[in-house]
Amino acid sequence: MQSSEITENATPQESEHAGSEGSPDRRGLLVAGIVLLACLGLVGYGMLDTEEPPKPRAVPTAEVTYKVTGTGTAEISYLARSEDGTATVEKDVTLPWKKSVQAPLGKVPTVVVVLDGKGGQAACTLAIRGKHVQRATATGKYGRATCTGELPSGDGEG
């Protein structure tokens, strides 16, 4: 009966392990717990680290109202929110037409109207922040009119 001698001479902790051969080793549980905590930490870090790339700085704008009066159809080009200065073009527009947009400060708000092959008469007007700036008239086949204004380059009311 050697096994009972070991149990009798063993410390209380050793005899506890000796009597429960089927239970998991405590060191294994400790390692599993540490691994679990490390995994949870990485998952938590991934969820919390949701930093988005910086958004482009908002460009200050001013309200610009373009208006084209007349009859028939025309092609209308105008500057809107585009920061690179490219125009928005609308084709086969039935007149009258009106559009209010936010145009970037420092750009030149412009509206161009080109009558179609049937001709006629059309007038463009431009207002910046509600103040009338310019008016131009187009007549005849493929008649053309351009209205431009000037926006200040800073944030101030101009």
PDB file of C-alpha atoms in Angstrom, residues 76-145:
ATOM      1  CA  ILE A  76     -27.004  76.231 -68.017  1.00  0.00           C
ATOM      2  CA  SER A  77     -23.582  75.976 -66.361  1.00  0.00           C
ATOM      3  CA  TYR A  78     -22.926  77.244 -62.832  1.00  0.00           C
ATOM      4  CA  LEU A  79     -20.461  77.035 -59.963  1.00  0.00           C
ATOM      5  CA  ALA A  80     -21.689  75.236 -56.858  1.00  0.00           C
ATOM      6  CA  ARG A  81     -19.933  73.660 -53.849  1.00  0.00           C
ATOM      7  CA  SER A  82     -17.129  72.145 -55.935  1.00  0.00           C
ATOM      8  CA  GLU A  83     -13.824  73.122 -54.325  1.00  0.00           C
ATOM      9  CA  ASP A  84     -11.849  72.537 -57.504  1.00  0.00           C
ATOM     10  CA  GLY A  85     -13.833  75.166 -59.398  1.00  0.00           C
ATOM     11  CA  THR A  86     -15.501  72.838 -61.896  1.00  0.00           C
ATOM     12  CA  ALA A  87     -18.926  73.846 -63.108  1.00  0.00           C
ATOM     13  CA  THR A  88     -22.168  71.936 -62.882  1.00  0.00           C
ATOM     14  CA  VAL A  89     -23.876  71.671 -66.272  1.00  0.00           C
ATOM     15  CA  GLU A  90     -27.590  71.114 -66.815  1.00  0.00           C
ATOM     16  CA  LYS A  91     -28.713  70.461 -70.401  1.00  0.00           C
ATOM     17  CA  ASP A  92     -32.131  70.958 -72.024  1.00  0.00           C
ATOM     18  CA  VAL A  93     -33.399  73.046 -69.111  1.00  0.00           C
ATOM     19  CA  THR A  94     -36.903  74.405 -69.557  1.00  0.00           C
ATOM     20  CA  LEU A  95     -36.933  78.100 -68.636  1.00  0.00           C
ATOM     21  CA  PRO A  96     -37.475  79.815 -66.238  1.00  0.00           C
ATOM     22  CA  TRP A  97     -34.902  78.237 -63.908  1.00  0.00           C
ATOM     23  CA  LYS A  98     -33.569  79.155 -60.458  1.00  0.00           C
ATOM     24  CA  LYS A  99     -30.981  77.538 -58.178  1.00  0.00           C
ATOM     25  CA  SER A 100     -29.524  78.574 -54.814  1.00  0.00           C
ATOM     26  CA  VAL A 101     -26.200  76.953 -53.863  1.00  0.00           C
ATOM     27  CA  GLN A 102     -23.365  77.313 -51.387  1.00  0.00           C
ATOM     28  CA  ALA A 103     -20.279  78.408 -53.331  1.00  0.00           C
ATOM     29  CA  PRO A 104     -16.766  78.262 -51.809  1.00  0.00           C
ATOM     30  CA  LEU A 105     -15.328  81.617 -50.786  1.00  0.00           C
ATOM     31  CA  GLY A 106     -12.486  82.761 -52.989  1.00  0.00           C
ATOM     32  CA  LYS A 107     -14.068  81.244 -56.128  1.00  0.00           C
ATOM     33  CA  VAL A 108     -15.890  83.237 -58.784  1.00  0.00           C
ATOM     34  CA  PRO A 109     -19.586  82.312 -58.867  1.00  0.00           C
ATOM     35  CA  THR A 110     -20.661  82.170 -62.487  1.00  0.00           C
ATOM     36  CA  VAL A 111     -23.775  81.213 -64.399  1.00  0.00           C
ATOM     37  CA  VAL A 112     -23.702  80.777 -68.162  1.00  0.00           C
ATOM     38  CA  VAL A 113     -26.830  80.309 -70.267  1.00  0.00           C
ATOM     39  CA  VAL A 114     -26.691  79.139 -73.886  1.00  0.00           C
ATOM     40  CA  LEU A 115     -29.919  79.107 -75.874  1.00  0.00           C
ATOM     41  CA  ASP A 116     -30.649  76.146 -78.143  1.00  0.00           C
ATOM     42  CA  GLY A 117     -30.884  76.198 -81.952  1.00  0.00           C
ATOM     43  CA  LYS A 118     -34.445  77.590 -81.827  1.00  0.00           C
ATOM     44  CA  GLY A 119     -33.119  80.835 -80.383  1.00  0.00           C
ATOM     45  CA  GLY A 120     -35.192  83.189 -78.320  1.00  0.00           C
ATOM     46  CA  GLN A 121     -34.285  85.406 -75.425  1.00  0.00           C
ATOM     47  CA  ALA A 122     -33.095  84.637 -71.888  1.00  0.00           C
ATOM     48  CA  ALA A 123     -31.634  86.657 -69.048  1.00  0.00           C
ATOM     49  CA  CYS A 124     -29.376  85.433 -66.243  1.00  0.00           C
ATOM     50  CA  THR A 125     -29.086  87.110 -62.855  1.00  0.00           C
ATOM     51  CA  LEU A 126     -26.735  86.465 -59.977  1.00  0.00           C
ATOM     52  CA  ALA A 127     -27.228  87.304 -56.293  1.00  0.00           C
ATOM     53  CA  ILE A 128     -24.701  86.754 -53.499  1.00  0.00           C
ATOM     54  CA  ARG A 129     -26.096  86.518 -49.969  1.00  0.00           C
ATOM     55  CA  GLY A 130     -29.367  87.916 -51.270  1.00  0.00           C
ATOM     56  CA  LYS A 131     -27.774  90.976 -52.895  1.00  0.00           C
ATOM     57  CA  HIS A 132     -28.209  91.364 -56.680  1.00  0.00           C
ATOM     58  CA  VAL A 133     -24.802  91.427 -58.402  1.00  0.00           C
ATOM     59  CA  GLN A 134     -25.217  91.130 -62.160  1.00  0.00           C
ATOM     60  CA  ARG A 135     -27.669  90.622 -65.030  1.00  0.00           C
ATOM     61  CA  ALA A 136     -26.989  89.681 -68.669  1.00  0.00           C
ATOM     62  CA  THR A 137     -29.182  88.865 -71.685  1.00  0.00           C
ATOM     63  CA  ALA A 138     -28.843  86.249 -74.434  1.00  0.00           C
ATOM     64  CA  THR A 139     -30.723  86.499 -77.741  1.00  0.00           C
ATOM     65  CA  GLY A 140     -30.978  84.540 -80.997  1.00  0.00           C
ATOM     66  CA  LYS A 141     -29.896  81.055 -82.010  1.00  0.00           C
ATOM     67  CA  TYR A 142     -27.301  79.748 -79.564  1.00  0.00           C
ATOM     68  CA  GLY A 143     -27.304  83.125 -77.836  1.00  0.00           C
ATOM     69  CA  ARG A 144     -25.066  83.235 -74.767  1.00  0.00           C
ATOM     70  CA  ALA A 145     -25.083  85.246 -71.534  1.00  0.00           C
TER      71      ALA A 145
END
